[in-house]
Amino acid sequence: MKAAKIKRVGILTGGGDCPGLNAVIRAVTKSAISNHGWQVFGIEDGYAGLIEKRGHELTQSHVSGILTLGGTILGTSNRADPFKVPVIRGKKVFFEDHSDRAIEHFRQWGLDVLVAVGGDGTLSIANHLFQKGVPVIGIPKTIDNDLSGTDYTFGFQTAVSICTEAVDRLHTTAAAHHRVMILEVMGRNAGWIALYAGSAGGADIILIPEVPYSMEVICRAVKKRAQYGKKFSLIVVAEGAKEKGGIAIIKKRDLKNPYPVKLGGVGSYLAEKIEKLAGLETRSANLGHIQRGGSPTPPDRNLGTLFGVHAVELIQRQTWGHMVCAQGNLIKSIPIVQAVSKLKVVPHDHPMVRACEAVGINFGR
Ligand code: F6P
């Protein structure tokens, strides 16, 4: 679909929130209004707003003062999917396709383009809408940094800073008590946060989903440290890490969510096992959503601004179906389908993995 002339831009933020979303909303809104004279319309709570027809105009004053704020002024949803709307019949949940209704709302609002800011799930939906004729531009977000086609997503750097600070704090208490301390961080399928925060915080062991761990190797490593006088050890583990031959630990299943599995608990699992098998006092802490909240770091504010402004340039060129991305020092774009077709996981020989191993960090392998 080629719009003759752009007049009105719709924007939504979908999936888990992430520091830097407001920087993107601000950049898109300011650039669209002041450089092109377009109107900007904010869709509320991700795709929920598109399905339920909820949204409001965004003016310069709506986005003034939001650069430094965490969360998203538009709200978000990590459940809503126009192609999979949960409908309860009896005691069962069924999913129905309500995408035609969502597209009708897009048209009734008079929008010429939908800017979808989100991760894998949000952008896959955006791509389906694009295939159904909706002009779409994607902007990648996720603290997990696991979207293909972009070196970084905003939010990742902030999450790494928060997790690194937590490792630093656990370090002093681990040393004081001569304990093994475990920090569980997010990362369902990719261990980028654990890898970068573990390295920056000087962890002794880093466990990531990409490298299944052996309990025996972990216990040997912590006992060895205790034997040569280092009576404490620090372990950073991604929530999706799994034992060799095992599966990730599931905290709960949310059947009304099109992505029902919620991970969590690997930190406590490891703590129990280490106490039992290595005989060392062990504690675990789980940062949970703390690592997604609060103010974005300066690099994430800047990445959000670069992405938002570039998205407006893509709208001007009507490069529909594309996602903004960062590659090397350049801000570019790629077809959304390329970004969502496969996750960007940590390669076993990634320079950061090799550097960690070179300084003695154990990956439990
Ligand atoms: O996708 C980002 C992420 O932070 C994952 O690492 C984590 O598994 C998930 O979100 C948790 O989301 P929720 O807000 O549904 O608990």
XYZ file of C-alpha atoms and ligand atoms in Angstrom:
381
model
C 0.000 0.000 0.000
C 1.517 3.346 -1.052
C 0.007 6.348 0.723
C -0.160 9.349 -1.634
C 0.894 11.809 1.038
C 1.611 11.171 4.692
C -0.565 13.157 7.067
C -1.024 11.040 10.134
C 1.328 8.626 11.915
C 0.162 6.012 14.436
C 2.569 4.682 17.027
C 2.340 1.886 19.597
C 4.708 0.254 22.059
C 4.229 -3.502 22.532
C 5.649 -6.340 24.604
C 7.516 -5.927 27.879
C 8.413 -2.339 28.695
C 11.985 -1.234 28.307
C 14.007 1.870 29.216
C 14.208 4.146 26.172
C 10.652 3.671 24.854
C 9.746 7.244 25.763
C 12.875 8.525 24.026
C 11.588 6.846 20.849
C 8.030 8.186 21.220
C 9.445 11.682 21.773
C 11.777 11.449 18.770
C 9.076 10.163 16.394
C 6.541 12.750 17.558
C 8.870 15.761 17.539
C 10.479 14.899 14.235
C 7.155 14.078 12.510
C 5.509 17.288 13.683
C 8.329 19.790 13.373
C 10.086 18.482 10.264
C 7.056 17.346 8.260
C 3.934 18.878 9.768
C 2.357 15.412 10.215
C -0.058 14.546 12.996
C 0.895 11.818 15.458
C -1.565 9.476 17.141
C -0.622 7.284 20.118
C -2.279 3.848 20.311
C -2.706 2.801 23.944
C -1.399 -0.412 25.537
C 0.217 -1.876 22.430
C -1.999 -3.958 20.159
C -4.726 -3.930 22.837
C -5.449 -0.319 21.803
C -5.609 -1.272 18.140
C -8.024 -4.142 18.853
C -10.193 -2.146 21.275
C -9.890 1.217 19.466
C -8.161 3.142 22.218
C -5.758 5.954 21.468
C -5.173 9.698 21.589
C -3.395 12.487 19.740
C 0.243 13.126 20.587
C 1.397 16.723 20.472
C 4.744 18.328 21.251
C 3.532 19.009 24.781
C 2.623 15.331 25.371
C 6.227 14.329 24.702
C 7.915 17.205 26.451
C 9.940 16.080 29.468
C 9.659 12.319 28.815
C 13.180 11.619 27.501
C 14.477 10.525 30.888
C 11.420 8.516 31.964
C 11.283 4.728 32.108
C 8.188 2.775 31.035
C 6.100 4.093 28.155
C 3.617 6.981 28.192
C 1.453 4.953 25.779
C 1.260 1.867 27.974
C 2.021 -1.589 26.622
C 0.755 -5.155 26.608
C 2.654 -8.369 26.172
C -0.533 -10.350 25.646
C -2.442 -8.470 22.998
C -2.169 -9.883 19.485
C -4.863 -9.032 16.883
C -4.260 -12.407 15.247
C -4.697 -14.321 18.531
C -7.360 -12.731 20.720
C -8.271 -14.993 23.668
C -11.930 -15.909 23.908
C -13.166 -18.012 26.821
C -15.820 -20.620 26.057
C -16.771 -22.727 29.041
C -13.516 -23.433 30.825
C -11.378 -23.337 27.688
C -9.431 -20.483 26.107
C -9.590 -20.207 22.316
C -7.675 -17.744 20.161
C -9.475 -15.872 17.361
C -8.177 -13.703 14.523
C -9.463 -10.115 15.026
C -6.954 -8.500 12.691
C -9.638 -7.185 10.287
C -11.244 -5.281 13.178
C -7.832 -3.879 14.205
C -7.105 -2.771 10.625
C -10.555 -1.165 10.421
C -9.690 0.920 13.520
C -6.397 1.945 11.893
C -8.394 3.214 8.888
C -11.113 4.900 10.987
C -8.401 6.873 12.785
C -7.187 8.056 9.363
C -3.658 6.743 9.900
C -1.209 6.475 7.012
C 1.385 4.342 8.799
C 1.759 2.265 11.929
C 5.045 2.591 13.823
C 5.398 -0.529 15.996
C 8.021 -0.306 18.713
C 8.733 -3.716 20.197
C 10.616 -6.970 20.287
C 10.265 -10.213 18.468
C 6.534 -10.713 19.223
C 5.426 -7.134 18.491
C 7.425 -6.965 15.275
C 6.188 -10.366 14.057
C 2.626 -9.067 14.455
C 3.642 -5.846 12.668
C 4.941 -7.949 9.821
C 1.644 -9.867 9.577
C -0.223 -6.556 9.449
C 2.172 -5.403 6.723
C 1.406 -8.582 4.771
C -2.278 -7.676 5.072
C -1.599 -4.284 3.456
C -0.929 -2.006 6.441
C 2.022 0.381 5.912
C 4.281 -0.470 8.844
C 7.633 0.683 10.221
C 9.305 -1.274 13.039
C 11.588 -0.029 15.797
C 13.444 -2.732 17.758
C 13.270 -2.806 21.554
C 14.183 -5.413 24.099
C 16.405 -5.507 27.117
C 17.380 -9.030 25.995
C 19.161 -7.678 22.866
C 18.096 -10.800 21.003
C 16.668 -9.294 17.809
C 18.517 -10.181 14.630
C 19.708 -7.541 12.199
C 20.630 -4.952 14.806
C 23.802 -4.912 16.889
C 21.916 -3.371 19.801
C 18.392 -2.671 20.944
C 17.762 0.195 23.345
C 17.111 -0.937 26.917
C 19.874 -3.523 26.835
C 22.577 -1.147 28.011
C 20.383 0.068 30.891
C 19.580 -3.504 31.950
C 23.287 -4.371 31.876
C 24.086 -1.344 34.085
C 21.406 -2.294 36.614
C 22.539 -5.934 36.694
C 26.198 -4.940 36.984
C 25.400 -2.762 39.965
C 23.590 -5.720 41.525
C 26.628 -7.971 40.946
C 28.845 -5.333 42.576
C 26.561 -5.195 45.608
C 26.366 -8.983 45.898
C 30.152 -9.098 45.634
C 30.693 -7.295 48.927
C 28.133 -9.334 50.834
C 29.435 -12.588 49.292
C 32.953 -11.701 50.419
C 31.793 -10.705 53.904
C 29.914 -13.966 54.481
C 32.198 -16.299 52.490
C 29.212 -17.433 50.496
C 28.313 -18.342 46.984
C 25.977 -15.652 45.671
C 23.830 -16.139 42.598
C 22.175 -13.375 40.591
C 19.381 -14.437 38.242
C 18.791 -12.022 35.380
C 16.389 -11.950 32.423
C 17.081 -13.598 29.106
C 14.695 -16.319 27.998
C 16.524 -17.502 24.930
C 19.624 -15.361 24.827
C 22.204 -14.711 27.519
C 23.405 -11.256 26.447
C 22.474 -9.544 29.743
C 24.086 -12.282 31.875
C 27.185 -12.268 29.682
C 27.746 -8.499 29.685
C 26.772 -7.897 33.335
C 28.664 -10.983 34.503
C 31.770 -9.843 32.691
C 31.470 -6.228 33.873
C 30.859 -7.301 37.459
C 33.701 -9.830 37.500
C 31.511 -12.895 38.084
C 33.244 -16.239 38.539
C 30.616 -18.220 36.675
C 28.208 -17.086 33.935
C 25.408 -19.374 32.825
C 23.498 -18.616 29.633
C 20.778 -20.438 27.676
C 23.116 -21.001 24.735
C 25.617 -23.043 26.799
C 23.953 -25.851 28.783
C 25.722 -26.186 32.133
C 26.991 -29.154 34.123
C 26.302 -29.122 37.877
C 29.510 -31.044 38.355
C 31.604 -28.387 36.591
C 29.962 -25.595 38.630
C 30.532 -27.367 41.957
C 34.118 -28.148 41.048
C 34.722 -24.471 40.198
C 33.286 -23.058 43.446
C 35.057 -25.690 45.570
C 38.355 -24.963 43.825
C 38.035 -21.264 44.641
C 37.250 -22.106 48.274
C 40.297 -24.399 48.427
C 42.750 -21.753 47.304
C 41.404 -19.199 49.735
C 38.649 -17.408 47.822
C 35.835 -18.410 50.087
C 33.142 -16.760 48.006
C 31.987 -17.043 44.429
C 29.641 -15.017 42.256
C 27.393 -16.610 39.686
C 25.287 -14.711 37.144
C 22.629 -16.866 35.523
C 20.141 -16.038 32.772
C 16.592 -17.189 33.513
C 16.653 -19.411 30.410
C 19.862 -21.276 31.348
C 19.464 -25.050 31.353
C 21.377 -28.002 32.667
C 22.914 -30.333 30.072
C 20.103 -32.559 28.842
C 17.517 -30.502 30.784
C 15.083 -27.681 30.095
C 14.701 -24.121 31.419
C 12.862 -23.714 34.726
C 9.279 -22.560 34.242
C 7.763 -20.301 36.913
C 4.229 -20.308 35.553
C 2.065 -20.731 32.504
C -0.350 -17.947 31.566
C -2.846 -19.642 29.268
C -4.514 -16.382 28.204
C -1.191 -15.199 26.852
C -0.295 -16.227 23.285
C 3.246 -16.710 24.738
C 2.198 -18.635 27.859
C 5.509 -19.748 29.388
C 7.073 -17.509 32.073
C 10.558 -18.513 33.177
C 12.138 -18.009 36.593
C 13.658 -19.878 39.488
C 16.932 -21.156 38.090
C 18.855 -19.089 40.697
C 17.129 -20.778 43.653
C 17.445 -24.163 41.954
C 21.204 -23.701 41.610
C 21.558 -22.415 45.183
C 19.911 -25.536 46.577
C 22.027 -27.838 44.420
C 25.324 -26.084 45.238
C 24.637 -26.203 48.988
C 23.856 -29.887 48.740
C 26.542 -31.012 46.292
C 29.429 -28.633 47.106
C 28.608 -28.080 50.776
C 28.985 -24.295 50.503
C 26.521 -21.791 51.906
C 24.713 -20.271 48.931
C 22.145 -17.522 48.428
C 20.352 -16.359 45.313
C 18.766 -13.061 44.303
C 16.457 -12.471 41.379
C 16.384 -8.951 39.947
C 13.197 -9.579 37.966
C 11.507 -6.511 36.564
C 13.858 -4.116 38.383
C 16.153 -4.567 35.406
C 13.455 -3.235 33.039
C 12.387 -0.234 35.086
C 13.563 3.302 35.713
C 15.432 5.875 33.726
C 17.357 4.824 30.601
C 21.127 5.331 30.538
C 22.487 8.069 28.215
C 23.439 5.549 25.457
C 19.880 4.137 25.495
C 18.330 7.627 25.375
C 20.524 8.396 22.382
C 19.820 5.090 20.623
C 16.079 5.694 21.140
C 16.401 9.173 19.630
C 18.433 7.906 16.650
C 15.923 5.088 16.023
C 12.882 7.380 16.310
C 14.290 10.009 13.951
C 15.355 7.358 11.435
C 11.878 5.809 11.557
C 10.439 9.175 10.487
C 12.905 9.264 7.569
C 11.701 5.786 6.544
C 8.091 7.018 6.696
C 9.014 9.968 4.478
C 10.517 7.504 1.956
C 7.574 5.085 2.472
C 9.948 2.181 3.094
C 7.140 0.037 4.444
C 7.785 -3.258 6.169
C 11.219 -2.156 7.335
C 12.722 -2.026 10.807
C 15.262 0.537 11.944
C 18.541 -1.047 13.047
C 22.034 -0.245 14.315
C 24.883 -1.867 12.422
C 28.425 -0.797 13.221
C 28.272 2.984 13.486
C 25.334 3.278 11.129
C 21.613 3.562 11.698
C 19.956 1.751 8.807
C 16.934 -0.411 8.097
C 16.205 -4.005 7.112
C 12.963 -5.803 6.210
C 11.168 -6.682 9.476
C 10.889 -10.272 8.319
C 14.677 -10.605 8.459
C 14.769 -9.407 12.064
C 12.064 -11.761 13.313
C 12.891 -14.907 11.369
C 15.532 -16.004 13.873
C 16.678 -14.858 17.306
C 20.136 -13.379 17.819
C 21.650 -15.675 20.419
C 25.174 -15.613 21.884
C 27.580 -17.555 19.645
C 29.757 -19.945 21.674
C 32.866 -18.235 20.332
C 31.634 -14.631 20.713
C 34.574 -12.287 21.557
C 33.025 -11.549 24.972
C 32.692 -15.284 25.758
C 36.294 -15.838 24.695
C 37.509 -12.859 26.753
C 35.603 -14.081 29.811
C 37.097 -17.548 29.510
C 40.547 -16.047 29.023
C 40.262 -14.293 32.400
C 39.043 -17.444 34.127
C 35.251 -17.086 34.059
C 33.550 -20.467 33.910
C 30.475 -21.096 31.705
C 29.671 -24.399 33.390
C 30.691 -26.353 30.311
O 11.540 -9.938 26.654
C 12.035 -9.290 27.754
C 11.812 -10.039 29.000
O 12.417 -9.190 29.891
C 12.347 -11.466 29.096
O 13.714 -11.582 29.327
C 11.515 -12.036 30.217
O 11.423 -13.422 30.150
C 10.207 -11.392 29.982
O 10.457 -10.149 29.379
C 9.364 -11.253 31.213
O 8.180 -10.620 30.868
P 6.928 -10.391 31.814
O 6.813 -8.920 31.966
O 5.790 -10.967 31.079
O 7.182 -11.069 33.106
